[in-house]
Structure formats: structure tokens, C-alpha cells
PDB file of C-alpha atoms in Angstrom:
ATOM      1  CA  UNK A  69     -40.918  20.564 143.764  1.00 87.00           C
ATOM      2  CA  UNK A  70     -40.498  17.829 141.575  1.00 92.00           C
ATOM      3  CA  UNK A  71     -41.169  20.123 138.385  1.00 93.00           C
ATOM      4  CA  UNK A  72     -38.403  22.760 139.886  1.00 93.00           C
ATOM      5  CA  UNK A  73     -36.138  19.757 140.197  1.00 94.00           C
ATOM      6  CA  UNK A  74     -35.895  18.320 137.259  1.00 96.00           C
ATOM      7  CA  UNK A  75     -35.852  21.563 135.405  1.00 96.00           C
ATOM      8  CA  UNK A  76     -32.885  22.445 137.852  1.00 96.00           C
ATOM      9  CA  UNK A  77     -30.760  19.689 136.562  1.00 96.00           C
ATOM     10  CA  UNK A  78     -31.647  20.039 132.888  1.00 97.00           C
ATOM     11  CA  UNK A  79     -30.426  23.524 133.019  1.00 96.00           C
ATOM     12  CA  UNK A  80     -27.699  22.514 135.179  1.00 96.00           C
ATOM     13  CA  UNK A  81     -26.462  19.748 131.991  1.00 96.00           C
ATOM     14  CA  UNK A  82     -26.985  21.702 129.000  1.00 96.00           C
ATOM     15  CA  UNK A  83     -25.188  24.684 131.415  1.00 95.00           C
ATOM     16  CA  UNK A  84     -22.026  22.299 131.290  1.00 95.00           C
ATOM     17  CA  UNK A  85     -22.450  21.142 127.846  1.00 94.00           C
ATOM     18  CA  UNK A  86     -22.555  24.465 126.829  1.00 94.00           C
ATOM     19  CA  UNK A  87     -19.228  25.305 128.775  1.00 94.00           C
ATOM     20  CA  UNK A  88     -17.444  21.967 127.445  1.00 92.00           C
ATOM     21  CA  UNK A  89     -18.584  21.960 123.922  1.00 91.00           C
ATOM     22  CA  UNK A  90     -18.800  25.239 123.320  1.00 90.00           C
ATOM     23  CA  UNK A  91     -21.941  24.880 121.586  1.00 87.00           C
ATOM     24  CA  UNK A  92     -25.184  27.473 122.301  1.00 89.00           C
ATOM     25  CA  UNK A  93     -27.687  24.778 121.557  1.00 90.00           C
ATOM     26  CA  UNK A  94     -30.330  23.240 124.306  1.00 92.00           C
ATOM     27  CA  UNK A  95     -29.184  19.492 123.974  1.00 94.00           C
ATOM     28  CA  UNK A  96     -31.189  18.000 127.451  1.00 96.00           C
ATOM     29  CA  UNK A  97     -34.638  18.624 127.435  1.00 95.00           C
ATOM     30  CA  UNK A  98     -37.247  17.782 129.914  1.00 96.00           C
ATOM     31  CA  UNK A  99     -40.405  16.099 128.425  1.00 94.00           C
ATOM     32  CA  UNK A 100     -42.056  12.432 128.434  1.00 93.00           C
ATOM     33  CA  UNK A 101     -41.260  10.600 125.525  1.00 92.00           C
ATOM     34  CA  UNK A 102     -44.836   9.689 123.741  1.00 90.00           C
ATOM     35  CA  UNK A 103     -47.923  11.439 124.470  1.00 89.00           C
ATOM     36  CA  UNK A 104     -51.363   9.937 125.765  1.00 88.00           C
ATOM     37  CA  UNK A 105     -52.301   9.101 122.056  1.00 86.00           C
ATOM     38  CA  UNK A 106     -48.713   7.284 121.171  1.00 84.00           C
ATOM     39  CA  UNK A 107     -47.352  10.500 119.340  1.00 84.00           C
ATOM     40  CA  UNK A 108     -44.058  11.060 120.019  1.00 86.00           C
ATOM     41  CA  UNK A 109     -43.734  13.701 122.592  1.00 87.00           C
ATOM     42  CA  UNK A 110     -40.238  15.090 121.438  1.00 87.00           C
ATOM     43  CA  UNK A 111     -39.903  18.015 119.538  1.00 83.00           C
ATOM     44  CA  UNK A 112     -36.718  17.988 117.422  1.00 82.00           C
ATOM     45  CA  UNK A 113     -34.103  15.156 117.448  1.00 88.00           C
ATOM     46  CA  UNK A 114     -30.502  14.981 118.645  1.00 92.00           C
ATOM     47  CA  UNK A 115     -31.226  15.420 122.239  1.00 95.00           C
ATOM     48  CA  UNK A 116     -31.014  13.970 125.294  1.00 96.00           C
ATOM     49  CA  UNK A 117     -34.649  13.696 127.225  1.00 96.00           C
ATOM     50  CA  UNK A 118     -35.050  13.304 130.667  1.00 97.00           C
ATOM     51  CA  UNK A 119     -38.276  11.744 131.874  1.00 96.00           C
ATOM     52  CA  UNK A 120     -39.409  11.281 135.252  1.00 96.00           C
ATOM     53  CA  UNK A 121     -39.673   7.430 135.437  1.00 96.00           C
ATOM     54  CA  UNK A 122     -41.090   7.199 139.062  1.00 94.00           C
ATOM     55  CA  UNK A 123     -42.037   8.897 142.491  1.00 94.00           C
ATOM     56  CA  UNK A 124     -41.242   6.192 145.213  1.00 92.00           C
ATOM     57  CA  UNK A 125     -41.528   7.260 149.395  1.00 90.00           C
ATOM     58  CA  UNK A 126     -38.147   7.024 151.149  1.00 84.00           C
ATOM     59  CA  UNK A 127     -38.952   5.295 154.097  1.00 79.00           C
ATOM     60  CA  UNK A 128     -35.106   4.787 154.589  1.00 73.00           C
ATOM     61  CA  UNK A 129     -34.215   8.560 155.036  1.00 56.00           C
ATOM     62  CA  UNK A 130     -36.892   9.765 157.704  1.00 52.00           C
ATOM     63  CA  UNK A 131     -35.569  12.632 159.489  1.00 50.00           C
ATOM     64  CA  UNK A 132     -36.842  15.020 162.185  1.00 46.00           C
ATOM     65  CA  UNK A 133     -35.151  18.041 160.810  1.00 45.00           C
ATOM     66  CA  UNK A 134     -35.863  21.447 162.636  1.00 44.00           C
ATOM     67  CA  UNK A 135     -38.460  19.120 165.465  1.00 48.00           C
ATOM     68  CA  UNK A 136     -37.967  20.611 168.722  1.00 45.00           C
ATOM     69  CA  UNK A 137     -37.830  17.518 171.414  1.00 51.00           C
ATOM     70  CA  UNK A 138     -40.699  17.383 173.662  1.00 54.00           C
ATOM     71  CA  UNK A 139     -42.775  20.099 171.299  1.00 49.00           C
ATOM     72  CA  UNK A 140     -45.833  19.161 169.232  1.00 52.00           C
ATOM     73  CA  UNK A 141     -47.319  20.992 166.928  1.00 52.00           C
ATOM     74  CA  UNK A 142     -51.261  20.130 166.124  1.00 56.00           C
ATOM     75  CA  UNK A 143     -52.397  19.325 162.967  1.00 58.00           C
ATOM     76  CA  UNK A 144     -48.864  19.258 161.520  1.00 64.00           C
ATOM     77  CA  UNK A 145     -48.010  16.149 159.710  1.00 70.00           C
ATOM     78  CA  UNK A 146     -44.301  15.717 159.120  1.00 76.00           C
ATOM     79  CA  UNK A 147     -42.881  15.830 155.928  1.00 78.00           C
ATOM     80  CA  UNK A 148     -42.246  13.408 153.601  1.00 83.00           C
ATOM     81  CA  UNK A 149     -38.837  12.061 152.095  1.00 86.00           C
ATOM     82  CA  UNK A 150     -39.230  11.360 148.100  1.00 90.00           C
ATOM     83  CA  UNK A 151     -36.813   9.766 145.569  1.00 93.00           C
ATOM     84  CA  UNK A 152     -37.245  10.302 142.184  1.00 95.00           C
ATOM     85  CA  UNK A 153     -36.411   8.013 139.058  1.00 96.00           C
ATOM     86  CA  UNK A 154     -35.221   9.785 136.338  1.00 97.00           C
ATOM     87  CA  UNK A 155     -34.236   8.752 132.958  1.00 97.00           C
ATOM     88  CA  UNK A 156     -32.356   9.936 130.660  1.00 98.00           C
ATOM     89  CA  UNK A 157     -32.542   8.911 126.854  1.00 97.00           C
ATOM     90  CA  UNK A 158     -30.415   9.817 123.941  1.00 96.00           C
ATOM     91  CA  UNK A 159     -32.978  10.864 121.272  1.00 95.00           C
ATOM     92  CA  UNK A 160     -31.354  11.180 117.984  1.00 94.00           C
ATOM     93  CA  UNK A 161     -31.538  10.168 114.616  1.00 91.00           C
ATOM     94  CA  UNK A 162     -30.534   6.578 113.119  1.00 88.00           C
ATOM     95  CA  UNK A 163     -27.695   8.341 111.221  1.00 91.00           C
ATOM     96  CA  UNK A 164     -26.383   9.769 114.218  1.00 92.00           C
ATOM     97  CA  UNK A 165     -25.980   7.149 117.146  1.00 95.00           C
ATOM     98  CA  UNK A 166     -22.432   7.605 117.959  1.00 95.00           C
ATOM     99  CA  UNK A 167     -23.539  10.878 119.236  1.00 94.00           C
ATOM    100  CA  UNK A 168     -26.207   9.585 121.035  1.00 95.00           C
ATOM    101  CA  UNK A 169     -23.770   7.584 122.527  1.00 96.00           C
ATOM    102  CA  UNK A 170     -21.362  10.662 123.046  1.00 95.00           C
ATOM    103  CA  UNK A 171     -24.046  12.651 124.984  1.00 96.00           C
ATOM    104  CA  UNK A 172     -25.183   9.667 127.314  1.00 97.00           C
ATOM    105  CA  UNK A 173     -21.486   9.080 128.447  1.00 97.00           C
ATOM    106  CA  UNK A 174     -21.411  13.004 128.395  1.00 96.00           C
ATOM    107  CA  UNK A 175     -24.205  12.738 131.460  1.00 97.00           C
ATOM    108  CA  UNK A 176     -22.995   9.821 133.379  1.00 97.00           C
ATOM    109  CA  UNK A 177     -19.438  11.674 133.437  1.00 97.00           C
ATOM    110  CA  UNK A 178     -21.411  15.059 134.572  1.00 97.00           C
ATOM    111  CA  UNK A 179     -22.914  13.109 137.189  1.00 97.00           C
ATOM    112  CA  UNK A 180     -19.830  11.096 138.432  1.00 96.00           C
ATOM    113  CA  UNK A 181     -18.336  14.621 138.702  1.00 96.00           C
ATOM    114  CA  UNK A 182     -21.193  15.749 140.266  1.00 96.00           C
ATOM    115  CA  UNK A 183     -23.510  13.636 142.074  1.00 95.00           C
ATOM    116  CA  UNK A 184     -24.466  16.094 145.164  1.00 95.00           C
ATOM    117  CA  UNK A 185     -26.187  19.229 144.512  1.00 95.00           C
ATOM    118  CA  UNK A 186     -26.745  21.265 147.115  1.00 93.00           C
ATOM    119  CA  UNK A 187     -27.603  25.396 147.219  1.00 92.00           C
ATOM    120  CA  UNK A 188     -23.702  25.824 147.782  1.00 94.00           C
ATOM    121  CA  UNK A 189     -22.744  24.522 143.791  1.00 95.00           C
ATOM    122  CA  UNK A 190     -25.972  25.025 142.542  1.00 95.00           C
ATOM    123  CA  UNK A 191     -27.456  28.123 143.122  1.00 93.00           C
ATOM    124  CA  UNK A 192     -30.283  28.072 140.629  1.00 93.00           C
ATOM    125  CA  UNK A 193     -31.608  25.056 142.707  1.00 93.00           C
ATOM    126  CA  UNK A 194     -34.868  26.192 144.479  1.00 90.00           C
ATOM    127  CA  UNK A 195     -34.581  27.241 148.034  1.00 88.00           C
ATOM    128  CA  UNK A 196     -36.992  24.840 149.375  1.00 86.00           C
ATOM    129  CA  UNK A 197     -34.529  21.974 148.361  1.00 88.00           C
ATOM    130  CA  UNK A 198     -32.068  21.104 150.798  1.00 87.00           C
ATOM    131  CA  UNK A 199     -29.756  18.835 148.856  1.00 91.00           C
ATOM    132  CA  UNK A 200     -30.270  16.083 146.046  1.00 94.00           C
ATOM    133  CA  UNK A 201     -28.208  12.806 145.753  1.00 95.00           C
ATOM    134  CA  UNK A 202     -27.709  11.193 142.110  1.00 97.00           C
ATOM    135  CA  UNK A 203     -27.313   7.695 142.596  1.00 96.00           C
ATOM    136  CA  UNK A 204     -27.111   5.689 139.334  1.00 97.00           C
ATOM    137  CA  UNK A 205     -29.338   2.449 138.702  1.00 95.00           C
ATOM    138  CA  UNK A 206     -28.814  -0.824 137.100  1.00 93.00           C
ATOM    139  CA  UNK A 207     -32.005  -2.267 136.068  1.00 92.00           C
ATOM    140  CA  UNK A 208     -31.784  -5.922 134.469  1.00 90.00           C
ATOM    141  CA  UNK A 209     -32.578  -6.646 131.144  1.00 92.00           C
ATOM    142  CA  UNK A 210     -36.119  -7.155 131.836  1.00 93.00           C
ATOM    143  CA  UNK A 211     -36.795  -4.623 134.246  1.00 94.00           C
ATOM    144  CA  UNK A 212     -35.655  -2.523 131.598  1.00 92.00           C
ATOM    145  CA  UNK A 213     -37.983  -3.849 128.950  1.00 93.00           C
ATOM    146  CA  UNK A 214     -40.884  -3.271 131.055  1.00 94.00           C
ATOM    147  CA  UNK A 215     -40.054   0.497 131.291  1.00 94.00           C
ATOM    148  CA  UNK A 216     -39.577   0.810 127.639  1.00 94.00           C
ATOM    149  CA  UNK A 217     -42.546  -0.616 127.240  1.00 93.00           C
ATOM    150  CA  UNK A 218     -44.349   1.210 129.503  1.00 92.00           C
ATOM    151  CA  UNK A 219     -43.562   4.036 128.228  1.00 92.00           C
ATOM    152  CA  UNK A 220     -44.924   2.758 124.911  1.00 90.00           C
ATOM    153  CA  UNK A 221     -41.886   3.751 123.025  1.00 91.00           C
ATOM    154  CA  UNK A 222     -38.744   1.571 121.108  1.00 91.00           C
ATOM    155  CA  UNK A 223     -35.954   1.596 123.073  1.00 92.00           C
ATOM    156  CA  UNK A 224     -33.227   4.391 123.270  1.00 93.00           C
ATOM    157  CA  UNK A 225     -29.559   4.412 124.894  1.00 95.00           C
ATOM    158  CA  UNK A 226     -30.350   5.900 128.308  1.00 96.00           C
ATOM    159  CA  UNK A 227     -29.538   5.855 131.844  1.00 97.00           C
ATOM    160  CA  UNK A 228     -31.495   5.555 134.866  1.00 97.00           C
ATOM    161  CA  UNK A 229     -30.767   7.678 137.860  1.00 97.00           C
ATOM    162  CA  UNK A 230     -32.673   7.727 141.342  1.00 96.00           C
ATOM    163  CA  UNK A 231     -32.319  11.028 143.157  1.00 95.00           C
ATOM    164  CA  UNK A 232     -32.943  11.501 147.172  1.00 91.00           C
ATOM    165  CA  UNK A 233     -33.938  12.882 148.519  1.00 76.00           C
ATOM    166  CA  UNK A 234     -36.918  15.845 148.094  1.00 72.00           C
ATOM    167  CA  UNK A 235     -38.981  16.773 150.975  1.00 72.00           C
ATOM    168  CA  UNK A 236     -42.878  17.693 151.095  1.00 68.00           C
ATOM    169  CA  UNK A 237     -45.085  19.434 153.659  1.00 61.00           C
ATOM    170  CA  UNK A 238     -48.221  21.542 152.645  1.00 59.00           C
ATOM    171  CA  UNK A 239     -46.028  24.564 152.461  1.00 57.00           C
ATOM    172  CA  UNK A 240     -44.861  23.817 149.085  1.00 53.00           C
ATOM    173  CA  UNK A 241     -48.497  24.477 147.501  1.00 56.00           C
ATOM    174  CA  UNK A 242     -48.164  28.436 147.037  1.00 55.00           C
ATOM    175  CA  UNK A 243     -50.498  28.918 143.668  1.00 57.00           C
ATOM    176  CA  UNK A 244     -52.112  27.328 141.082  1.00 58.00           C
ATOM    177  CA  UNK A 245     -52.361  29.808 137.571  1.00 61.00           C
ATOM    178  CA  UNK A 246     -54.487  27.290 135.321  1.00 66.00           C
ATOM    179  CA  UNK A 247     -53.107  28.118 131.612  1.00 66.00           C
ATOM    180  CA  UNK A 248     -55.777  30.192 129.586  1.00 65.00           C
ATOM    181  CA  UNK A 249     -57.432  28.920 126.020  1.00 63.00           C
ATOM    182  CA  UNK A 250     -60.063  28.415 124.163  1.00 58.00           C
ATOM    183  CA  UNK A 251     -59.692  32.044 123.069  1.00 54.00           C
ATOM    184  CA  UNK A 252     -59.715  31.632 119.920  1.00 58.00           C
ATOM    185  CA  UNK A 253     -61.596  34.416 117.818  1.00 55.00           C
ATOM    186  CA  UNK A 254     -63.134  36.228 121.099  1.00 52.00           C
ATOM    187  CA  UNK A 255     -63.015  40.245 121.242  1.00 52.00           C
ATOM    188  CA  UNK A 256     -64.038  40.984 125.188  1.00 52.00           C
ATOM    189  CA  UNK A 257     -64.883  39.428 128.386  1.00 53.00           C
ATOM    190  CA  UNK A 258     -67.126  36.434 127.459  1.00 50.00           C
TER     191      UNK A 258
END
């Protein structure tokens, strides 16, 4: 559900920013920012990335939603309550900064308009989330150095938002279709 989240909201943005700016272009992507051998992971520039930053256990927000007092039901572990930290990062050229600037106040306004999405004003969000909360995060000046450079790229103008609160049980783990290659040249089964 994590995937299905974030893919949510970066439709939901560049859904918006396609409204407001009239403008048929994909500008929010959803992709890490270098890849395992330092390449950048980006493809194109003039967009705004968002990376999931962290997966952290809300042990604040425990609920028994849908328990039946006094019931038990064996071998039935109850769910657990996930936040997510999210960051978004204005990835455009040198020569075009303002803009990167633009966009980045462009998603902090989309989320001050809209910081609870829910399946009423979202209906593309998948019907095994119940409701997400966008809450926006400050991190110092070093915290935010360490997650630039663990990331193991320069920094960008970005934003770092913590959303609550996803739910997982087993039920979520419907099928697994592992992506084919190695096909190269082959004519038949193998």
C-alpha cells in the first residue's frame, strides 16, 4: 500500500497542476533520487520528485477499528498503523531555479488546501486506504544534511511531509507478478 499511495498523490499533484497551469506535462514524478551505483535516478529535469524518505510505526494512532468487544479471533494479529516520510524535491536545471522554487510553493499550497484525503475527494485513492493525513515537517539544518546525504545526492529545494496514517494486515499481499527478462534473442520456451 505504500506503492499505491504515493502513486495516488503524484497523480493527484500533477492532476491539479494540470488544471491550474493548464499545462499537459507530468511535472511530479515518483522515483528515488540516485540509484545504488550513485547515478542519478531521474529521468528528465524540471520536475518535482517525490521520494519516500522513511517508514516509521505509529504507535500513537493504535485503533481497534471493526474489533468486536469480547470476540477473539485466533491467529489474527491486528493491524498495524504506518506513517510515511515523503519528500518532495524540485529537480530542475541551474538555469531554471525560480521555477523550482515556483513548483515547491506550488505543492505546499496544494497541500495546505488539501491535507486530508480520504475516498470521498479522492476517488482514485485505493480502497484499502481509509484516509491519509499530510502533516508538514521541519527538520533542522542538520537533520536535513544527514538526509541529503543519505541519499547521496547535492541538495535540492524540497519539502518534507509525514503522512498517517496507512494500515497493514496480511490481507494486503494479493500477488506477486515478478517482471520478465533476460529474453533477449530467445525464439520458444527455454
Amino acid at each position: 500500500m505504500i506503492y499505491e499511495t504515493l502513486i495516488c498523490i503524484t497523480e493527484e499533484i500533477n492532476n491539479n497542476f494540470k488544471r491550474k497551469l493548464q499545462t499537459n506535462e507530468e511535472k511530479v514524478i515518483l522515483s528515488g533520487i540516485v540509484n545504488q551505483d550513485g547515478s542519478i535516478a531521474i529521468q528528465g529535469e524540471n520536475k518535482i520528485v517525490v521520494t519516500l524518505l522513511n517508514v516509521e510505526k505509529d504507535t500513537v494512532g493504535k485503533s481497534s477499528a471493526g474489533a468486536v468487544p469480547g470476540v477473539t479471533i485466533p491467529n489474527t494479529a491486528p493491524a498495524v498503523n504506518i506513517n510515511l516520510y515523503v519528500l518532495f524535491s524540485a529537480y530542475f536545471s541551474s538555469a531554471n531555479y525560480h521555477e523550482a522554487l515556483r513548483f515547491l510553493s506550488f505543492v505546499v499550497a496544494y497541500f495546505q488546501s488539501k491535507n486530508v484525503f480520504t475516498r470521498a475527494n479522492t476517488p482514485s485513492m485505493d480502497p484499502r486506504i481509509g484516509k491519509l493525513i499530510f502533516e508538514m515537517e521541519s527538520p533542522g539544518a542538520d537533520k536535513l544534511n544527514n538526509i541529503w546525504t543519505t541519499l547521496g545526492a547535492k541538495y535540492m529545494p524540497s519539502v518534507v511531509y509525514k503522512i498517517r496514517m496507512l494500515s497493514f494486515d496480511d490481507s494486503i499481499i494479493k500477488e506477486y507478478r515478478p517482471s520478465v527478462t533476460g529474453t533477449e534473442g530467445r525464439v520458444g520456451p527455454a
